[in-house]
Tab-separated table of C-alpha atoms in Angstrom:
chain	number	residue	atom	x	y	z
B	1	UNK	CA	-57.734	24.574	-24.242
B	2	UNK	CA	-56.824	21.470	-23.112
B	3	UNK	CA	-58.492	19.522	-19.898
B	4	UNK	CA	-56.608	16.347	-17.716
B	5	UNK	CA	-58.943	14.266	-16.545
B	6	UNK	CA	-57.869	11.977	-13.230
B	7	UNK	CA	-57.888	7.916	-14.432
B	8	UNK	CA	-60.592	7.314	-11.861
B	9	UNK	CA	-62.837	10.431	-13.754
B	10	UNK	CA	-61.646	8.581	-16.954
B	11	UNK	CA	-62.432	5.121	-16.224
B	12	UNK	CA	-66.186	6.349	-14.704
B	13	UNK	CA	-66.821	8.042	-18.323
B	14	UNK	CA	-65.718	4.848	-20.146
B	15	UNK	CA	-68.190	2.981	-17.802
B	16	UNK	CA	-70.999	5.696	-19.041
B	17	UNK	CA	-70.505	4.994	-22.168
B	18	UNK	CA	-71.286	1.309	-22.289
B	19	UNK	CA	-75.228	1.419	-21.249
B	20	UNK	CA	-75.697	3.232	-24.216
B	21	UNK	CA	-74.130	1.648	-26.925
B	22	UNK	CA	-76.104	-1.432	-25.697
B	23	UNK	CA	-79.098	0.634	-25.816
B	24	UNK	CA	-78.260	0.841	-29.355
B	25	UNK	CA	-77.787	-3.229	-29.656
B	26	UNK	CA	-78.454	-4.421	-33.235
B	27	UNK	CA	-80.002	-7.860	-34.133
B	28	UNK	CA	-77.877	-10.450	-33.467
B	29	UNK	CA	-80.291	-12.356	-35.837
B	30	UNK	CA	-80.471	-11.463	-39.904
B	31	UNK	CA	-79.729	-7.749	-40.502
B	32	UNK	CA	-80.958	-7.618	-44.136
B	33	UNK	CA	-83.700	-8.723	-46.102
B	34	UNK	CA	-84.384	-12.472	-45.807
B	35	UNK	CA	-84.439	-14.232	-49.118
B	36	UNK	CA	-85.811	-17.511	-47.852
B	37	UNK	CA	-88.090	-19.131	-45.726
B	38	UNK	CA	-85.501	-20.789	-43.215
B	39	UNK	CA	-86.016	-23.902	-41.468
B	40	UNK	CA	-87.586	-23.711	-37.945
B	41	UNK	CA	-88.064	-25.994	-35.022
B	42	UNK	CA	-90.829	-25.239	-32.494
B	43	UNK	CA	-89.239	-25.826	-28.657
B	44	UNK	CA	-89.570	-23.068	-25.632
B	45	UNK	CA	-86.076	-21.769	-24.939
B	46	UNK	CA	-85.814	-20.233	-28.496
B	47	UNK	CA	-89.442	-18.130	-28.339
B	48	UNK	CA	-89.164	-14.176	-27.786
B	49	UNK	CA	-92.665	-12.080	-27.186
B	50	UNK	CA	-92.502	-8.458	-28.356
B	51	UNK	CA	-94.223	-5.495	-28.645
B	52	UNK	CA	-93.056	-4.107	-31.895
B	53	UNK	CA	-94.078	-1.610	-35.029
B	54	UNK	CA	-94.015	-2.688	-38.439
B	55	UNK	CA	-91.163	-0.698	-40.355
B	56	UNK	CA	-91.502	-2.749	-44.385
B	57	UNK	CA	-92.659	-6.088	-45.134
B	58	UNK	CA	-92.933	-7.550	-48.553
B	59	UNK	CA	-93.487	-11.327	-50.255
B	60	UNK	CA	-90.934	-12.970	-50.110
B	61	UNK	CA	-89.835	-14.255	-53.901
B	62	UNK	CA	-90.173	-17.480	-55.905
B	63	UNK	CA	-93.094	-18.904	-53.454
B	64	UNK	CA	-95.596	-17.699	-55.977
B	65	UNK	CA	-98.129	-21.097	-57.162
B	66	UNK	CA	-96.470	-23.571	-59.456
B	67	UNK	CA	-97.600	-22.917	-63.126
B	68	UNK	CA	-100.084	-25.433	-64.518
B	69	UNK	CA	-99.143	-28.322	-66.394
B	70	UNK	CA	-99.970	-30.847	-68.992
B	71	UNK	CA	-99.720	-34.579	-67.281
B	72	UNK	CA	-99.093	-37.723	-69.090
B	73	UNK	CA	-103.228	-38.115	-69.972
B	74	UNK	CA	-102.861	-35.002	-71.983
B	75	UNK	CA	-105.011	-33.066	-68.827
B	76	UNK	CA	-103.779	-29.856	-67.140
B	77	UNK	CA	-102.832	-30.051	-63.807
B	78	UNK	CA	-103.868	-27.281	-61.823
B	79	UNK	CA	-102.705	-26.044	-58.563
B	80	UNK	CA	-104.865	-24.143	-56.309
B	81	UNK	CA	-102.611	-21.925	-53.240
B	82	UNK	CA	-104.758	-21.041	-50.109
B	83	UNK	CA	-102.167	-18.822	-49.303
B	84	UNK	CA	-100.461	-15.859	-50.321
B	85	UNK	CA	-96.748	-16.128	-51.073
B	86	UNK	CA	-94.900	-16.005	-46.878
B	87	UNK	CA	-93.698	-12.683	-46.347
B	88	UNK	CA	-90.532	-10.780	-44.393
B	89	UNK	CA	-90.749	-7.753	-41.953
B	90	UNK	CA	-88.902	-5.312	-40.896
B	91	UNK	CA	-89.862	-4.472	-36.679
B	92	UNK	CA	-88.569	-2.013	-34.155
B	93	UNK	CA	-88.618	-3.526	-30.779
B	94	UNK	CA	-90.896	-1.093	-28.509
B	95	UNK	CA	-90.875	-3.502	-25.365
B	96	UNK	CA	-89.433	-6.471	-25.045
B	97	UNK	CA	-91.630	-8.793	-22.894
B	98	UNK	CA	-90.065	-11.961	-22.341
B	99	UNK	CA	-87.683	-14.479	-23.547
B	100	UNK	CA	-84.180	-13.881	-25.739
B	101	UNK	CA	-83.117	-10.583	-26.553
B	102	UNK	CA	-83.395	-10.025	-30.505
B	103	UNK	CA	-82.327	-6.131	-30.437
B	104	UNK	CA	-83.894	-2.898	-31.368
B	105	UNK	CA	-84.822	-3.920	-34.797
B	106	UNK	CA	-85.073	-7.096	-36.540
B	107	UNK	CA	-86.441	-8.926	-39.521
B	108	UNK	CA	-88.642	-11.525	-39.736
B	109	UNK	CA	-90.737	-13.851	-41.990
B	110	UNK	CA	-94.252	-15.275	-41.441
B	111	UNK	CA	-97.110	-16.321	-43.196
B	112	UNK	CA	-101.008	-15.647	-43.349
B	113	UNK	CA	-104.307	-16.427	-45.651
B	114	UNK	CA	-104.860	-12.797	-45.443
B	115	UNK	CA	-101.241	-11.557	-46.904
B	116	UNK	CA	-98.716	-9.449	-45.535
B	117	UNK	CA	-99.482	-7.312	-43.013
B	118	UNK	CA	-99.853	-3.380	-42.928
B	119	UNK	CA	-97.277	-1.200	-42.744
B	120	UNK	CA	-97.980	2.969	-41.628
B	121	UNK	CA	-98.172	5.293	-39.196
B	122	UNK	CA	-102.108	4.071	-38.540
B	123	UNK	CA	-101.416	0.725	-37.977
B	124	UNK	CA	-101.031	0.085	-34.273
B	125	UNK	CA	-97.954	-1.744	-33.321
B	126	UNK	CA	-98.724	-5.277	-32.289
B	127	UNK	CA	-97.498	-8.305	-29.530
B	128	UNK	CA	-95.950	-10.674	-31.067
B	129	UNK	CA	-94.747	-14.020	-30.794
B	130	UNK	CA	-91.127	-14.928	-32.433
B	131	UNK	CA	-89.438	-18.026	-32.812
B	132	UNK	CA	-85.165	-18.458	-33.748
B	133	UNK	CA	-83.367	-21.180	-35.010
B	134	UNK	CA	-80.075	-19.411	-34.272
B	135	UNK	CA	-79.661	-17.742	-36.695
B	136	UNK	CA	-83.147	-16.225	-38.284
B	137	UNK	CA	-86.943	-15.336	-36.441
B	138	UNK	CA	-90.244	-15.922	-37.773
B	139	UNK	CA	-93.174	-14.664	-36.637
B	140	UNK	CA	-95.653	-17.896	-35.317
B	141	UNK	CA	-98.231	-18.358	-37.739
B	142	UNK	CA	-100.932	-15.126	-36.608
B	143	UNK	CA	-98.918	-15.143	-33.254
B	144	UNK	CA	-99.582	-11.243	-33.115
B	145	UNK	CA	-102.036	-9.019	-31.509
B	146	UNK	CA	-102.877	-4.931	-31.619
B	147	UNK	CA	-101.679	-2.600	-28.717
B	148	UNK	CA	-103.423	0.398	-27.506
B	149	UNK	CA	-101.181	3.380	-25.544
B	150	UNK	CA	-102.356	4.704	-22.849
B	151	UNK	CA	-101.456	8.619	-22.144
B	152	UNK	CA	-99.046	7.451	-19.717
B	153	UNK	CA	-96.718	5.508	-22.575
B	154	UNK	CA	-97.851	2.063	-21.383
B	155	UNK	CA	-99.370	-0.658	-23.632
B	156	UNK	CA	-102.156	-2.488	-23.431
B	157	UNK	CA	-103.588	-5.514	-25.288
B	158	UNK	CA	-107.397	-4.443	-25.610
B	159	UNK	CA	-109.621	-7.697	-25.730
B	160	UNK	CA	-112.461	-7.719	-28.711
B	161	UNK	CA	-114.552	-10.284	-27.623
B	162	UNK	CA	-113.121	-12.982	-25.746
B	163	UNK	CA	-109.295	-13.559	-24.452
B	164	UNK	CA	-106.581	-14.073	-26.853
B	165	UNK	CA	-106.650	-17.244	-28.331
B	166	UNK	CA	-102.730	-17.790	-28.527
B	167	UNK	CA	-101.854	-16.919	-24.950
B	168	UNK	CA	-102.635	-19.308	-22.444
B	169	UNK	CA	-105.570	-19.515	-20.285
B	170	UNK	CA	-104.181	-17.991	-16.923
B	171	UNK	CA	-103.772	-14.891	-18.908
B	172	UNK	CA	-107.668	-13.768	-18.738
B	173	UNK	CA	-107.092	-13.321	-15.088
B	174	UNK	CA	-104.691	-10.162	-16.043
B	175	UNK	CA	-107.697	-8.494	-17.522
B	176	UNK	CA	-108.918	-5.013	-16.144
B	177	UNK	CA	-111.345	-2.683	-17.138
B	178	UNK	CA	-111.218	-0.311	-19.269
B	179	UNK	CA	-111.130	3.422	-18.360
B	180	UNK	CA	-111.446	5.063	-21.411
B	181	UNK	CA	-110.288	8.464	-20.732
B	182	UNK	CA	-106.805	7.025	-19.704
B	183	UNK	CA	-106.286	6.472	-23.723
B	184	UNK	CA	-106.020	9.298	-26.225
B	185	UNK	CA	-107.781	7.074	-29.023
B	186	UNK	CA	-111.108	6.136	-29.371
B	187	UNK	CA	-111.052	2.344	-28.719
B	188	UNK	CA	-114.796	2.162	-30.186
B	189	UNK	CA	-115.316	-0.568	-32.591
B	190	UNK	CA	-117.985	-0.333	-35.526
B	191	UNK	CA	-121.607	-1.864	-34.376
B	192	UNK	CA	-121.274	-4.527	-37.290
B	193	UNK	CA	-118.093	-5.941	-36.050
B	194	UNK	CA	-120.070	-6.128	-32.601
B	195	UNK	CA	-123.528	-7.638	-34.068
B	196	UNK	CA	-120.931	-10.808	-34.836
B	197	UNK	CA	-119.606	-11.256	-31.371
B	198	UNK	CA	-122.461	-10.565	-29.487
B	199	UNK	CA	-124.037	-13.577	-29.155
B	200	UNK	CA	-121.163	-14.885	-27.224
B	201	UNK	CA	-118.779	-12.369	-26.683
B	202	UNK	CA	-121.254	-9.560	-25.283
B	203	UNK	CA	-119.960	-9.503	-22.001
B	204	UNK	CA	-116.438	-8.314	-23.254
B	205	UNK	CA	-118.318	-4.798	-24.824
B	206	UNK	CA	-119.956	-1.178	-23.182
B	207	UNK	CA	-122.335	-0.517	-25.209
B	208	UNK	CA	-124.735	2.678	-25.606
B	209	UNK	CA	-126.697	3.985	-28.010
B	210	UNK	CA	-123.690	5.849	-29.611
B	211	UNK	CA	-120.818	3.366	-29.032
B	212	UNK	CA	-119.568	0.250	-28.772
B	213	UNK	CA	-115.944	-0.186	-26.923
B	214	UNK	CA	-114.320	-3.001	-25.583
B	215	UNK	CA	-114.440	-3.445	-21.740
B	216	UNK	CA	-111.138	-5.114	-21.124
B	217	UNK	CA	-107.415	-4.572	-21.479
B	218	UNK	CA	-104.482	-6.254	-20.405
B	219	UNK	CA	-101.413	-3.885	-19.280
B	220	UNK	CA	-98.627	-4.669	-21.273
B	221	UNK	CA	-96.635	-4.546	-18.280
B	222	UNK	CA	-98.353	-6.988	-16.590
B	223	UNK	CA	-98.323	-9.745	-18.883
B	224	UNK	CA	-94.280	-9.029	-18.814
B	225	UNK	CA	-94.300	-9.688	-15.193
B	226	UNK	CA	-96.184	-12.725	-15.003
B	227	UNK	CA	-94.091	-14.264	-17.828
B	228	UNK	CA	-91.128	-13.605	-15.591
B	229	UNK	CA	-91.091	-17.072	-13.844
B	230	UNK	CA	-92.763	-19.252	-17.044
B	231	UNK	CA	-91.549	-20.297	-20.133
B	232	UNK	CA	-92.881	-19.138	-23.096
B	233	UNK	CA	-94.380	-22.163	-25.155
B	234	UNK	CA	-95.029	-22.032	-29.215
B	235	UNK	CA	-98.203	-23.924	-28.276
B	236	UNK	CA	-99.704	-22.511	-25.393
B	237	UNK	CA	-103.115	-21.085	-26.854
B	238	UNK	CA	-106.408	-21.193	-24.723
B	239	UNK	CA	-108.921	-23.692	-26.116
């Protein structure tokens, strides 16, 4: 059976179809495993702040320690690496928060002392903090932070004992308190983590003789709308 459409039926369903091939948008950034390190510049205008989940990450190759070697004294030089080999990621894009677009997945590198980052279906996605030279993204040196989901679908940055260092000061003032039945998880954290931040930090924790749990969040959402009217800045961090 065969149907004739009317052009203005025809040109409304070609107009339908457009939202959702960009929902679909790819990376316009590196769409396969980097191989190096690329060069970056820090600068606001080319920052992006995401909440994302881990898909793969790996080290990336040939940044492994140079070998030891004999010098001209007949002594071995050795070399001593504080850091793991930099790594690449894999990320889908859960919520994009605020600056350039970078699609609904992309791939990234980064470093860390403590080694590439964890990749499963218990590791909470995180916020984090990209930067592009045109072409390629890194993820800022530990520019990333956990997310909690409420039952309602919305994230939240739950504060462990003080505000996040990388975001800037004004931020603390988006904090609200925690209602923990809103969440499906437990957001307790384990007494000896606490018995380290309480000195300082106690303020930020409800505890009882059976729990500890943060007392702070910051809505996901919120953050997004405040950012709407700054720039994002690779240095911004609250000293």
């Amino acid at each position: 059976m065969f149907h004739v459409f009317a052009p203005s039926i025809l040109i409304a369903m070609i107009f339908a179809v457009g939202p959702c091939q960009a929902a679909g948008a790819a990376s316009p950034f590196a769409r396969e495993v980097p191989t190096t390190y690329a060069k970056f510049d820090e600068g606001a205008g080319r920052l992006t702040l995401v909440v994302a989940e881990l898909v793969a990450t790996d080290y990336l190759k040939g940044y492994d320690c140079p070998k030891p070697q004999a010098n001209a004294v007949d002594a071995t030089q050795v070399v001593i690496c504080l850091n793991p080999p930099p790594t690449w990621f894999k990320a889908r894009v859960l919520q994009h928060v605020s600056g350039a677009e970078v699609g609904d997945e992309f791939y990234a590198v980064t470093g860390s002392h403590w080694g590439a980052m964890k990749v499963g279906g218990a590791e909470p996605a995180k916020l984090m903090l990209l930067n592009s030279n045109g072409t390629a993204l890194e993820m800022l040196r530990y520019r990333s932070w956990p997310v909690a989901r409420s039952r309602d679908g919305q994230y939240h940055l739950v504060v462990q004992g003080r505000p996040i260092p990388w975001l800037p000061c004004w931020t603390a003032s988006l904090m609200q308190e925690i209602d923990q039945s809103e969440f499906a998880s437990d957001l307790s954290i384990a007494r000896e983590d606490y018995n380290d931040l309480a000195g300082q930090y106690a303020s930020f924790f409800r505890v009882t003789a059976d729990s500890v749990r943060p007392r702070y969040a910051i809505p996901v959402t919120r953050l997004q709308q405040a950012l709407k009217d700054v720039p994002l800045a690779a240095d911004s961090s609250c000293r």
